[in-house]
N, CA, C and O atoms as CSV, one atom per row, in Angstrom:
chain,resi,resn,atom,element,x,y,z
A,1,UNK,N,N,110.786,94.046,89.827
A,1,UNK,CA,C,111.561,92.973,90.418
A,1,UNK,C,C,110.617,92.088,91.206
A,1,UNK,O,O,109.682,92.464,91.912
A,2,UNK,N,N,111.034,90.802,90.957
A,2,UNK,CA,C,109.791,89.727,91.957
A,2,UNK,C,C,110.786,88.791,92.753
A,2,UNK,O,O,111.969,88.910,93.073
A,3,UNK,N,N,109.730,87.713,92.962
A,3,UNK,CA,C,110.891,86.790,93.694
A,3,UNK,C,C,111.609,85.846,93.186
A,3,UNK,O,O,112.484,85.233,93.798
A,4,UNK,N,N,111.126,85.589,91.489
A,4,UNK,CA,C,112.025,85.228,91.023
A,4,UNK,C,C,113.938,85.765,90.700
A,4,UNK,O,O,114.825,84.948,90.456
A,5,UNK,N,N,114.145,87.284,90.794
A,5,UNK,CA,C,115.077,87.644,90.675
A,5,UNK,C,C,115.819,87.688,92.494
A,5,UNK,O,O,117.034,87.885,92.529
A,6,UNK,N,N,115.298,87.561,93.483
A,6,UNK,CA,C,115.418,87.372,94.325
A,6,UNK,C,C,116.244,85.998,94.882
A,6,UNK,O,O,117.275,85.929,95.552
A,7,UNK,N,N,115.415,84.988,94.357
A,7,UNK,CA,C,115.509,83.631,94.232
A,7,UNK,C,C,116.996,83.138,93.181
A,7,UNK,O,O,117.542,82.036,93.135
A,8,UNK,N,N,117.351,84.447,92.404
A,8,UNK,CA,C,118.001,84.073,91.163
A,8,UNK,C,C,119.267,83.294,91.333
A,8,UNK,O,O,119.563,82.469,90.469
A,9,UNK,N,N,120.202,83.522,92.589
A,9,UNK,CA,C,120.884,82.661,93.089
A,9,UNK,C,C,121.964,83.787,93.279
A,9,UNK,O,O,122.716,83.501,94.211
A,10,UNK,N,N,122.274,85.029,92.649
A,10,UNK,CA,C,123.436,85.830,93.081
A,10,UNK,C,C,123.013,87.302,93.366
A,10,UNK,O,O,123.661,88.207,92.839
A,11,UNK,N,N,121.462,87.715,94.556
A,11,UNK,CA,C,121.064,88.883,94.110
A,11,UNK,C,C,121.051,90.101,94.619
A,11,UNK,O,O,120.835,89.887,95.812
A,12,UNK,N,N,121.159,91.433,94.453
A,12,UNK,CA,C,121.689,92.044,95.288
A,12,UNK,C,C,120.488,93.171,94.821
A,12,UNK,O,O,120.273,93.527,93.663
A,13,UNK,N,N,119.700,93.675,96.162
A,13,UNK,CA,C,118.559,94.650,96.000
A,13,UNK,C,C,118.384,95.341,97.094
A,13,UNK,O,O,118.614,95.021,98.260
A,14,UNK,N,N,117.944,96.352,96.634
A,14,UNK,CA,C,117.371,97.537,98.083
A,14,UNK,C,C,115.958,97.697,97.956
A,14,UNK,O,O,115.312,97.766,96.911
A,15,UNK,N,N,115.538,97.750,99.165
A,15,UNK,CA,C,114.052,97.367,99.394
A,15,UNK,C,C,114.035,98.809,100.336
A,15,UNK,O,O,114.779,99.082,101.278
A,16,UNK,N,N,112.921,99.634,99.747
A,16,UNK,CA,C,113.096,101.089,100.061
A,16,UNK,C,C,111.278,101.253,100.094
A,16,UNK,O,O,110.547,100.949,99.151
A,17,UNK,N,N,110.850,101.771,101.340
A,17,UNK,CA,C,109.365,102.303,101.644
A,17,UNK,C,C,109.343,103.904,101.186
A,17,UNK,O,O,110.024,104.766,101.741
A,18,UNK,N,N,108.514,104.123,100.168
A,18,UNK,CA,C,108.270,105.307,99.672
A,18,UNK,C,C,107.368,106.487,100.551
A,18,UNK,O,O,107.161,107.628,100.139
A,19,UNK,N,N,106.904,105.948,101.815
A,19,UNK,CA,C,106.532,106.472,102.685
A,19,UNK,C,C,106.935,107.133,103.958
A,19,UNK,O,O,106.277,108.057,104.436
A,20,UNK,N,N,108.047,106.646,104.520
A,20,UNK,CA,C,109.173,106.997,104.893
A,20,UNK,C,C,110.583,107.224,105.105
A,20,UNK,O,O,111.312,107.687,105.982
A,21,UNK,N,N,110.713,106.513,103.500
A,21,UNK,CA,C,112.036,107.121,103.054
A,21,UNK,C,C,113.455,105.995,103.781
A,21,UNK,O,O,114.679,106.123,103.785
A,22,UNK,N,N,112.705,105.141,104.219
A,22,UNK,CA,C,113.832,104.140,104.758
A,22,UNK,C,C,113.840,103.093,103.867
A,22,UNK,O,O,112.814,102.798,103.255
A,23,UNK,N,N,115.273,102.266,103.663
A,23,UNK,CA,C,115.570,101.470,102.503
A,23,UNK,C,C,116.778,100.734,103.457
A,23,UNK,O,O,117.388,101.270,104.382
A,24,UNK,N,N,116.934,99.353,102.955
A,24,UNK,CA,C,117.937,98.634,103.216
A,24,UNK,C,C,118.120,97.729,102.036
A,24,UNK,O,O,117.232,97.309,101.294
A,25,UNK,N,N,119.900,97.403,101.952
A,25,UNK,CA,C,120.329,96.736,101.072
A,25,UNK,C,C,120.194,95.487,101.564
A,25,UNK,O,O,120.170,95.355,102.788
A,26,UNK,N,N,120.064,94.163,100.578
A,26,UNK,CA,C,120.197,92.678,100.998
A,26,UNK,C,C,121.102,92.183,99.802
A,26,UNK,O,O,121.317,92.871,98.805
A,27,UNK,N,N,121.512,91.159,99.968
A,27,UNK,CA,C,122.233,90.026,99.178
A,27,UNK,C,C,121.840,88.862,99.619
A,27,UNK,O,O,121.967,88.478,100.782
A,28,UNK,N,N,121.195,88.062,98.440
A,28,UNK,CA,C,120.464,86.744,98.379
A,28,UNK,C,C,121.373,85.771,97.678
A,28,UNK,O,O,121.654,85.995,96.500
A,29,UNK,N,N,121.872,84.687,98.302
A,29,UNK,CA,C,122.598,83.623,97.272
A,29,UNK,C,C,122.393,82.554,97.671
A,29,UNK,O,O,121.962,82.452,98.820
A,30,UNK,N,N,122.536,81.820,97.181
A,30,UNK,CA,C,122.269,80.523,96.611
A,30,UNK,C,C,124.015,79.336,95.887
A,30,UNK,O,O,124.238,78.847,94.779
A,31,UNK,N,N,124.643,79.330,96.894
A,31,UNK,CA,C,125.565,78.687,96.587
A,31,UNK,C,C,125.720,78.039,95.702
A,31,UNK,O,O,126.332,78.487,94.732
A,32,UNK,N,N,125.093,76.410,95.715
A,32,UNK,CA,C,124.516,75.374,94.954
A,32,UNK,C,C,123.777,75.341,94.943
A,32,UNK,O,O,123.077,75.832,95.828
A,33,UNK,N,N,123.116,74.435,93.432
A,33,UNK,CA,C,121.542,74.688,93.178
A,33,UNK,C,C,121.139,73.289,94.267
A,33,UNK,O,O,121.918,72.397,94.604
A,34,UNK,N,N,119.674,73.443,94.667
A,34,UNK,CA,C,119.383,72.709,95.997
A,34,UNK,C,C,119.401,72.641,96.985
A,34,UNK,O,O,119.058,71.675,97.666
A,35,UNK,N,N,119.945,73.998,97.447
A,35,UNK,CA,C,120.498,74.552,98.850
A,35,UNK,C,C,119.317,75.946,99.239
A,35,UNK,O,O,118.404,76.568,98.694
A,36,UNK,N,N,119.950,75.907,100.343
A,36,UNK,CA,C,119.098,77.122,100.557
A,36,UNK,C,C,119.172,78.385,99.960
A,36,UNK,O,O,119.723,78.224,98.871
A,37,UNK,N,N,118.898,79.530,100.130
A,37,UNK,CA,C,119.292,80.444,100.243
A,37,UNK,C,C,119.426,81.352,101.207
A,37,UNK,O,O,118.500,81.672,101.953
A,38,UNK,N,N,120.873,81.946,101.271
A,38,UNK,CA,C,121.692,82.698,102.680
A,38,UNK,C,C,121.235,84.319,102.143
A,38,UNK,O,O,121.487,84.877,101.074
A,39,UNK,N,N,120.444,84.821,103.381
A,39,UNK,CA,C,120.290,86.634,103.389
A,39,UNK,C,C,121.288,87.453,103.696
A,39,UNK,O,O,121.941,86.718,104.437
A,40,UNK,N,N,121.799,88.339,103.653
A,40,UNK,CA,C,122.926,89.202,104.175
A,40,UNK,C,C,122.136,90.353,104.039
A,40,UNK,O,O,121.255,90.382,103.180
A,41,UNK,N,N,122.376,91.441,104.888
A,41,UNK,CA,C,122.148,92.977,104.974
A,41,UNK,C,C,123.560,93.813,104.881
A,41,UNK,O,O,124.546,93.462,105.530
A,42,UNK,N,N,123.559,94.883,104.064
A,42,UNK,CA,C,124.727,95.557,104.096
A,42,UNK,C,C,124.554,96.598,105.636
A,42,UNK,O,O,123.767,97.455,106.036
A,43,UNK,N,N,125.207,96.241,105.903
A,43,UNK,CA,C,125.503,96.944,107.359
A,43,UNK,C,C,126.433,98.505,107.635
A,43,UNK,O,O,126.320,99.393,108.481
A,44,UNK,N,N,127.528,98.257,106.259
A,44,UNK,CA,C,128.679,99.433,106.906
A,44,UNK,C,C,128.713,100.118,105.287
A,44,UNK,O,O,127.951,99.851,104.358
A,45,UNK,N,N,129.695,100.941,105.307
A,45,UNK,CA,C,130.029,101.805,103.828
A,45,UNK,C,C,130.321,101.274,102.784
A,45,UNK,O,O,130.107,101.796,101.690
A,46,UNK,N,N,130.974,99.901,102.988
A,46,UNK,CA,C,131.884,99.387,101.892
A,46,UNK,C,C,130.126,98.696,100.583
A,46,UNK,O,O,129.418,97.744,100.914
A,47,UNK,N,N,130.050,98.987,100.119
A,47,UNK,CA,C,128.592,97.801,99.614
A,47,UNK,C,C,129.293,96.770,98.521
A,47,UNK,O,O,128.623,95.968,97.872
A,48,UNK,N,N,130.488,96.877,98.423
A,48,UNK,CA,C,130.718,95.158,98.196
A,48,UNK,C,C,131.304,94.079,99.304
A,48,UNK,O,O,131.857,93.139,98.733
A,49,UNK,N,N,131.316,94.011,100.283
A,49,UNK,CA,C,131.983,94.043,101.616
A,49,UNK,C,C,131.358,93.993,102.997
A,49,UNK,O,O,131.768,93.122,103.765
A,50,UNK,N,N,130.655,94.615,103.295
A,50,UNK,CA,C,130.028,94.779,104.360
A,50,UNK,C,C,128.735,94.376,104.668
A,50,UNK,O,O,127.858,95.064,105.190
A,51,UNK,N,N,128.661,92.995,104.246
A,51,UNK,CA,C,127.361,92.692,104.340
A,51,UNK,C,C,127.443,91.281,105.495
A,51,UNK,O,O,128.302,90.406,105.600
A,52,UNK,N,N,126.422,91.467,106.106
A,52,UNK,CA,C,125.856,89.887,107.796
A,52,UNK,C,C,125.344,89.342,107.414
A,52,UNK,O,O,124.418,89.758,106.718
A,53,UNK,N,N,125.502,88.438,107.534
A,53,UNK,CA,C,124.686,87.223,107.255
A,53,UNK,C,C,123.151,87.800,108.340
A,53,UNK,O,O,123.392,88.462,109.350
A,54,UNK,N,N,121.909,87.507,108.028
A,54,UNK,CA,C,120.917,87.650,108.976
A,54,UNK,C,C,120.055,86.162,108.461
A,54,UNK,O,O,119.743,85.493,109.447
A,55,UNK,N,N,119.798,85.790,107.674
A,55,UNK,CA,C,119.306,84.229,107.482
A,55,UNK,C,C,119.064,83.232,106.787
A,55,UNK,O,O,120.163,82.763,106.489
A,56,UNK,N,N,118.385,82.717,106.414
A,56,UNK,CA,C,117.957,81.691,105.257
A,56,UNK,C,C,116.875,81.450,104.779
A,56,UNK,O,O,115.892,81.398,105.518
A,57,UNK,N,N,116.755,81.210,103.239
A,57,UNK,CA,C,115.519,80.750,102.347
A,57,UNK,C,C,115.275,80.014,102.701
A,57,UNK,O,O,116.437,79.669,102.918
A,58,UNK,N,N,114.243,78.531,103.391
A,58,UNK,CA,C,114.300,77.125,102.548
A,58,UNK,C,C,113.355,77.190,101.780
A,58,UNK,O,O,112.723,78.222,101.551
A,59,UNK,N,N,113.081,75.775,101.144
A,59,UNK,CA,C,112.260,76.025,99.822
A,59,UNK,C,C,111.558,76.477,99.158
A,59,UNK,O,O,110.435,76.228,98.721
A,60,UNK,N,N,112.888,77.829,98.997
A,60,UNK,CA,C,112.398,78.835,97.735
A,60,UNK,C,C,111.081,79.859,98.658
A,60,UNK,O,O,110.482,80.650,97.929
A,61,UNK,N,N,110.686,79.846,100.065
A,61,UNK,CA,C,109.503,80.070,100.451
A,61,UNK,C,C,109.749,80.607,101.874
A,61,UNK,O,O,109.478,81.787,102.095
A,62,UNK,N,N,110.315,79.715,102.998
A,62,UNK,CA,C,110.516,80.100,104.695
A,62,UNK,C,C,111.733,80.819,104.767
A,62,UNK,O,O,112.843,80.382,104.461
A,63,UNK,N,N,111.448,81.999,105.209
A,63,UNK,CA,C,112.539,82.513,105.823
A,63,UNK,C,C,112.828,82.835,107.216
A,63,UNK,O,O,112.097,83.609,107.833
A,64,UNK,N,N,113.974,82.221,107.815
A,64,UNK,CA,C,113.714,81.984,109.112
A,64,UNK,C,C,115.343,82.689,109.607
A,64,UNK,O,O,116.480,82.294,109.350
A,65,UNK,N,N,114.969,83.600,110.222
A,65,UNK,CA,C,116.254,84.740,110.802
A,65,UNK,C,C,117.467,83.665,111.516
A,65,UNK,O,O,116.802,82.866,112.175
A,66,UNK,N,N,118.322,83.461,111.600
A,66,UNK,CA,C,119.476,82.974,112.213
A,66,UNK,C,C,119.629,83.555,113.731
A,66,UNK,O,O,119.258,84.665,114.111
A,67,UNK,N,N,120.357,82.392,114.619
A,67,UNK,CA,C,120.414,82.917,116.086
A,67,UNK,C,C,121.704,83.139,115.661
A,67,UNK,O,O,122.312,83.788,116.512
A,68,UNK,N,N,122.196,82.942,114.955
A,68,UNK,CA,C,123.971,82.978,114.476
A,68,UNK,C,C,124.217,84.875,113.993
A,68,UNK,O,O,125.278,85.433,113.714
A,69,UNK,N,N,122.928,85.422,114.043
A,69,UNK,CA,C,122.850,86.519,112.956
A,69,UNK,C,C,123.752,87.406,114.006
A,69,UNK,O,O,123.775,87.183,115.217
A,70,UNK,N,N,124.176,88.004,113.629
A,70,UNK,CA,C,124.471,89.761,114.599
A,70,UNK,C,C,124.338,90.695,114.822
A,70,UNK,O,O,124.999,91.524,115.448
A,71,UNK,N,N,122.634,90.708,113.891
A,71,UNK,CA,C,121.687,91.573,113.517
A,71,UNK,C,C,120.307,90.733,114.667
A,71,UNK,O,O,120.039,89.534,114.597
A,72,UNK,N,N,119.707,91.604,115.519
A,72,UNK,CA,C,118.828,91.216,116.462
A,72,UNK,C,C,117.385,90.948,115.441
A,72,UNK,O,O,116.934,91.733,114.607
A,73,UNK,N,N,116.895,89.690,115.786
A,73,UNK,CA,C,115.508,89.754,114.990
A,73,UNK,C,C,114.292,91.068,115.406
A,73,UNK,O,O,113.125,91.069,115.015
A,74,UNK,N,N,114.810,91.917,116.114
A,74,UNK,CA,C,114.183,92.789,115.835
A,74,UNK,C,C,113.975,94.041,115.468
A,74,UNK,O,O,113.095,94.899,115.534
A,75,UNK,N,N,115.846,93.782,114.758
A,75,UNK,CA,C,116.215,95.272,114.112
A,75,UNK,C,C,114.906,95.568,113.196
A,75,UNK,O,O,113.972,94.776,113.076
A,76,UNK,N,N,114.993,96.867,112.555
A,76,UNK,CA,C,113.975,97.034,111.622
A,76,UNK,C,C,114.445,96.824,110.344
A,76,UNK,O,O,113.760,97.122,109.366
A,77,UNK,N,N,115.949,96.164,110.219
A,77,UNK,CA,C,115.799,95.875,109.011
A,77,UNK,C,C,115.668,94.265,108.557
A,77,UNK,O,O,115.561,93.907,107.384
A,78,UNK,N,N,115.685,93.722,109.254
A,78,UNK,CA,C,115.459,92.077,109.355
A,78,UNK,C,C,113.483,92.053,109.757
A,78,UNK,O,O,113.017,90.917,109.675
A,79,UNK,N,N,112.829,92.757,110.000
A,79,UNK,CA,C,111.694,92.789,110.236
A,79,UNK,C,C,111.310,93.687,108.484
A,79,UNK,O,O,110.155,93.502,108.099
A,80,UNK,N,N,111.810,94.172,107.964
A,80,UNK,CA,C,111.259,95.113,106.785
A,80,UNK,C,C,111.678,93.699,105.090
A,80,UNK,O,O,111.187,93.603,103.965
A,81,UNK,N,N,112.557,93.069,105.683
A,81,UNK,CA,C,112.940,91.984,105.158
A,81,UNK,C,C,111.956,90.876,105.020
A,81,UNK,O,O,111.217,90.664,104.058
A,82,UNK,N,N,112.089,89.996,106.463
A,82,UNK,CA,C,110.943,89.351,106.912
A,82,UNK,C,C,109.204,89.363,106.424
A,82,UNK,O,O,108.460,88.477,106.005
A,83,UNK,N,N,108.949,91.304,106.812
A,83,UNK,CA,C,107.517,91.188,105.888
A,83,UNK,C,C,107.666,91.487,104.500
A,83,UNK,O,O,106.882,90.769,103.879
A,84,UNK,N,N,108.281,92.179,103.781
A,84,UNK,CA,C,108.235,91.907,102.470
A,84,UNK,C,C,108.091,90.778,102.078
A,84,UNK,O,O,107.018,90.541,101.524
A,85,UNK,N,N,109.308,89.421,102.235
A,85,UNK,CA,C,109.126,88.220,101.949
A,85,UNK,C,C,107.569,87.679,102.092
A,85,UNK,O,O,106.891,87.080,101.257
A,86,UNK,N,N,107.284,88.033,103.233
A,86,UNK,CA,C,105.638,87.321,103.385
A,86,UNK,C,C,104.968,87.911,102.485
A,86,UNK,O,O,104.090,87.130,102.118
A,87,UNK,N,N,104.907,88.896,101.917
A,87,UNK,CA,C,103.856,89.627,101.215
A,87,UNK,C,C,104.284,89.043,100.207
A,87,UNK,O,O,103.445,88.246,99.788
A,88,UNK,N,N,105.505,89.074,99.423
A,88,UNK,CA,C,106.086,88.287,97.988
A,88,UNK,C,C,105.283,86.974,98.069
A,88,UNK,O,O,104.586,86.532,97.156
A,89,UNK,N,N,105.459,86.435,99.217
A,89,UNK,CA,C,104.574,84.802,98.640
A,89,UNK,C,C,103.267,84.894,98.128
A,89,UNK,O,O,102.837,84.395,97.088
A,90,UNK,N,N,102.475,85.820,99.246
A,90,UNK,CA,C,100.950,85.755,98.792
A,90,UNK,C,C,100.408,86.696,97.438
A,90,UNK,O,O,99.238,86.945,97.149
A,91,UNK,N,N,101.727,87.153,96.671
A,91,UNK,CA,C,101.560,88.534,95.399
A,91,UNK,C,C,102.309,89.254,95.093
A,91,UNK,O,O,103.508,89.030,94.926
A,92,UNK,N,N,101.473,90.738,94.898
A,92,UNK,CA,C,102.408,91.547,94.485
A,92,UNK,C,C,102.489,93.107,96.201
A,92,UNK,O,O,101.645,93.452,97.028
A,93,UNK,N,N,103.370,93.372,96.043
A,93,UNK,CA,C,104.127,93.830,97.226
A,93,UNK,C,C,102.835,95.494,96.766
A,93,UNK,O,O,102.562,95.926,95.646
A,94,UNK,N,N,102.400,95.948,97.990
A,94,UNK,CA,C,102.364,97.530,98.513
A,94,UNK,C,C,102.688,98.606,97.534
A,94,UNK,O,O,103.882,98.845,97.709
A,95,UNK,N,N,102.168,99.464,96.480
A,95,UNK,CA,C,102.718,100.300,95.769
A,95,UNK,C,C,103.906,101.160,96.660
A,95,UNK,O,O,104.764,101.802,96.054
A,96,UNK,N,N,103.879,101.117,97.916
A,96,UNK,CA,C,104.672,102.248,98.657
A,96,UNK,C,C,105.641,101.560,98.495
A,96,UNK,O,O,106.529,102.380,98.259
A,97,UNK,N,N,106.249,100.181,98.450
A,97,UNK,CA,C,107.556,99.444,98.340
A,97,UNK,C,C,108.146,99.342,97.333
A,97,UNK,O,O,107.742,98.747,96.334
A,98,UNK,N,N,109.224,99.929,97.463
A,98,UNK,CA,C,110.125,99.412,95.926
A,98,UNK,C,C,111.457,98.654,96.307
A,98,UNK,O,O,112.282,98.823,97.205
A,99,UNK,N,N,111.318,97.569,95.056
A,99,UNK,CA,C,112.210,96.735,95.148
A,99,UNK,C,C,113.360,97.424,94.222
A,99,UNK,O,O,112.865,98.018,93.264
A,100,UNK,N,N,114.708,97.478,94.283
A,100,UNK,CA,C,115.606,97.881,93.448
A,100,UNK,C,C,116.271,97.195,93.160
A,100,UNK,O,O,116.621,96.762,94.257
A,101,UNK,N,N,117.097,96.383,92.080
A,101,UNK,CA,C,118.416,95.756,91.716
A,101,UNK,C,C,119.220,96.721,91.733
A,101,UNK,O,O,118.956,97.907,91.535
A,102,UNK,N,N,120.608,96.064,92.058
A,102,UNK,CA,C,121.646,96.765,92.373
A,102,UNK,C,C,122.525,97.071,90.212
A,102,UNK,O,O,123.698,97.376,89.999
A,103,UNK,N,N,121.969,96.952,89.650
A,103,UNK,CA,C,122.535,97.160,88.213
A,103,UNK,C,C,123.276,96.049,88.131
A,103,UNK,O,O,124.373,96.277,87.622
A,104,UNK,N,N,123.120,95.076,88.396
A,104,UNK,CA,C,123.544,93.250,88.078
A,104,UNK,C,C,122.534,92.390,88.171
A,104,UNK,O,O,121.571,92.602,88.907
A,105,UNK,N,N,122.692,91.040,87.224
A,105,UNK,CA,C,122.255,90.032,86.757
A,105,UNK,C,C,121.972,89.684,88.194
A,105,UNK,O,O,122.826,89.917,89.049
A,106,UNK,N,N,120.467,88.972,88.595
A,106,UNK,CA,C,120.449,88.675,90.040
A,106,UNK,C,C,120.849,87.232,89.608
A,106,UNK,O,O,120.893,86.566,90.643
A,107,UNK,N,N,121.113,86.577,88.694
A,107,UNK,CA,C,122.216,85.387,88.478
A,107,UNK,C,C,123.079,85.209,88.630
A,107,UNK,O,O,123.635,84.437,89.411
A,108,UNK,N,N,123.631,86.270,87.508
A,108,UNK,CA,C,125.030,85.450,87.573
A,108,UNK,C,C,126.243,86.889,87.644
A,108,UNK,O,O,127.415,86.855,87.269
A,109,UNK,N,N,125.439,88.165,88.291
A,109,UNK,CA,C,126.062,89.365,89.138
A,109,UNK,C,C,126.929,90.013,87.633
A,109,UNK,O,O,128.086,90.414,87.761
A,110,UNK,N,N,126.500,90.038,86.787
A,110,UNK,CA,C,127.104,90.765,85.888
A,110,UNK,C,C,126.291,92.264,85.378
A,110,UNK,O,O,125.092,92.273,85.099
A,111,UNK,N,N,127.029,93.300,85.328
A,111,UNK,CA,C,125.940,94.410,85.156
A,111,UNK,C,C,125.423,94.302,83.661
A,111,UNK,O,O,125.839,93.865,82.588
A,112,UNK,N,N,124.208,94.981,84.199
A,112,UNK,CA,C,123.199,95.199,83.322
A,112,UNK,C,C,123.008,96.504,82.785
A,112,UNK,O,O,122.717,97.553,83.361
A,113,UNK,N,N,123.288,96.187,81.206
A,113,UNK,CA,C,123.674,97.599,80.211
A,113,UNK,C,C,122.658,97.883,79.771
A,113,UNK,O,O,122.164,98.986,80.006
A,114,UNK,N,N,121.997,96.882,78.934
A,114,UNK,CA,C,120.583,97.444,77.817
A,114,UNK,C,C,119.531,97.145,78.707
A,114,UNK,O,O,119.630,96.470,79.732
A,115,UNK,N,N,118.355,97.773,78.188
A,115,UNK,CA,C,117.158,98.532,78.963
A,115,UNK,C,C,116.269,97.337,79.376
A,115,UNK,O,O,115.623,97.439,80.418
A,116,UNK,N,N,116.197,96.286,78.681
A,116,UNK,CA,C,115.334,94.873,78.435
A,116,UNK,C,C,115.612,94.258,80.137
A,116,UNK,O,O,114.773,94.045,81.012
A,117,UNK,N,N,117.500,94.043,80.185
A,117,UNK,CA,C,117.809,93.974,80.817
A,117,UNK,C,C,117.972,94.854,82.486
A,117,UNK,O,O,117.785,94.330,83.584
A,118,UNK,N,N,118.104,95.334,82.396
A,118,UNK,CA,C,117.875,96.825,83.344
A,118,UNK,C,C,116.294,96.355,83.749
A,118,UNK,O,O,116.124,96.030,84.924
A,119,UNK,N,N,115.361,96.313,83.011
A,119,UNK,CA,C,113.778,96.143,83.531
A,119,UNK,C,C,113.799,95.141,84.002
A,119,UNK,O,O,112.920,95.135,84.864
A,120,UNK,N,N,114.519,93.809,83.952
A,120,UNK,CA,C,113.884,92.725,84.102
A,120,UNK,C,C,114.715,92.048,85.665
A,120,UNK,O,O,114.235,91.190,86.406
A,121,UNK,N,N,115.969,92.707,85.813
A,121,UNK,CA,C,117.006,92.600,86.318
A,121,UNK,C,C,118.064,91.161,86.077
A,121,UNK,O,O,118.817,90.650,86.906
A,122,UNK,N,N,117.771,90.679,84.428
A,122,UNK,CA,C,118.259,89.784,84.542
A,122,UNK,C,C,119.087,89.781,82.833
A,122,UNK,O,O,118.522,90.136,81.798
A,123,UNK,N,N,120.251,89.377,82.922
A,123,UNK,CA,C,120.753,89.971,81.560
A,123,UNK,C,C,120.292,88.721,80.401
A,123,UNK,O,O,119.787,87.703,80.875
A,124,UNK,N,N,120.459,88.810,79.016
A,124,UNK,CA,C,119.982,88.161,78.058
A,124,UNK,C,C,120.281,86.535,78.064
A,124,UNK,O,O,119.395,85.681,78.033
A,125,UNK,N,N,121.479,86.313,78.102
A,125,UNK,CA,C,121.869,84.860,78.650
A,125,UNK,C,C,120.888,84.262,80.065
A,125,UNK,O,O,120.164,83.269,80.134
A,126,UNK,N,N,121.172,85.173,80.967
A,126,UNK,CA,C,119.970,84.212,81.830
A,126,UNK,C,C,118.945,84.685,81.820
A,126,UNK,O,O,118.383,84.586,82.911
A,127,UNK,N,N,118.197,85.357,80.813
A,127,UNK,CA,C,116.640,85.287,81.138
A,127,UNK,C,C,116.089,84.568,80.238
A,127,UNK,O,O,114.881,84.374,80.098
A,128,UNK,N,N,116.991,84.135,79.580
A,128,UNK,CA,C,116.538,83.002,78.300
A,128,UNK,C,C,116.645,81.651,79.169
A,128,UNK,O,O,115.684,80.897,79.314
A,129,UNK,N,N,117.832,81.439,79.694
A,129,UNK,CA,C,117.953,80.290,80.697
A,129,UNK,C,C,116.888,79.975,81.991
A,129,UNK,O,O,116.780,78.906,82.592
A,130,UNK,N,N,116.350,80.876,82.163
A,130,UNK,CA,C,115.479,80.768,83.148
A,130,UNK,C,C,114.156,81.054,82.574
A,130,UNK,O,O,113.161,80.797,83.252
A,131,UNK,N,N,114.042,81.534,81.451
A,131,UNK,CA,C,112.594,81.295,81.022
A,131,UNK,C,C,111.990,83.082,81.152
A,131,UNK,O,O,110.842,83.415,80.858
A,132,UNK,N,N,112.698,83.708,81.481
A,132,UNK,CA,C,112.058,84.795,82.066
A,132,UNK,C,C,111.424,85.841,80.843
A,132,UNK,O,O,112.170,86.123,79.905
A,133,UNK,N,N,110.184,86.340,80.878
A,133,UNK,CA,C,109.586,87.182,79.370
A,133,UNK,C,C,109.748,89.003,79.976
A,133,UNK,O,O,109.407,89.787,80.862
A,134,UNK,N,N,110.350,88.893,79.007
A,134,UNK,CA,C,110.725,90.626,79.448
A,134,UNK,C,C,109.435,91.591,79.141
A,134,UNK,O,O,109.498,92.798,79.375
């Protein structure tokens, strides 16, 4: 998973350190195309449901935590967020980090059945639309 599936406009991933075993869920969207993109953290049990807003993309690149958030910029999961993103710009992320899709299109949130799909996190309709090489 990179930042293009991140970026994809509907995406939902857990970002999990293989070193100590801590992981948090996010949801990345992208309303309209040209807009930012809004972060959410799943916070409670429900994981279609329970997710805060904590901040925003702008172009495709800054992510800058919200004073609106209700998550403190210095929880550890808005900080495990925060540096991943930085590391995504300059490459490829830490072998200890794994990025996970949630088993949906980070487009257009439809699950992902065949394996092409499953690897790429993006199903056949949009990875053709977006250019993406499996």
């Amino acid at each position: 998973m990179n930042k293009a599936f991140i970026l994809a406009g509907n995406a939902t991933f857990t970002l999990r350190n293989k070193l100590t075993g801590n992981h948090f869920t996010y949801k990345v969207r992208q309303p309209k195309e040209d807009t930012p993109h809004f972060v959410s953290l799943l916070r409670g049990p429900d994981n279609t449901s329970d997710y805060t807003f904590i901040g925003t993309i702008f172009d495709e690149a800054r992510y800058v935590h919200s004073k609106k958030s209700r998550v403190g910029h210095n929880a550890m999961s808005v900080k495990a967020f925060e540096w991943t993103w930085s590391v995504m710009q300059q490459g490829n992320l830490p072998s200890h980090i794994e990025l996970m899709h949630a088993g949906k299109c980070g487009r257009c949130a439809r699950k992902l059945t065949d394996p092409v799909s499953i690897s790429t996190g993006f199903g056949p309709h949009c990875r053709s639309e977006l250019g993406v090489v499996a």
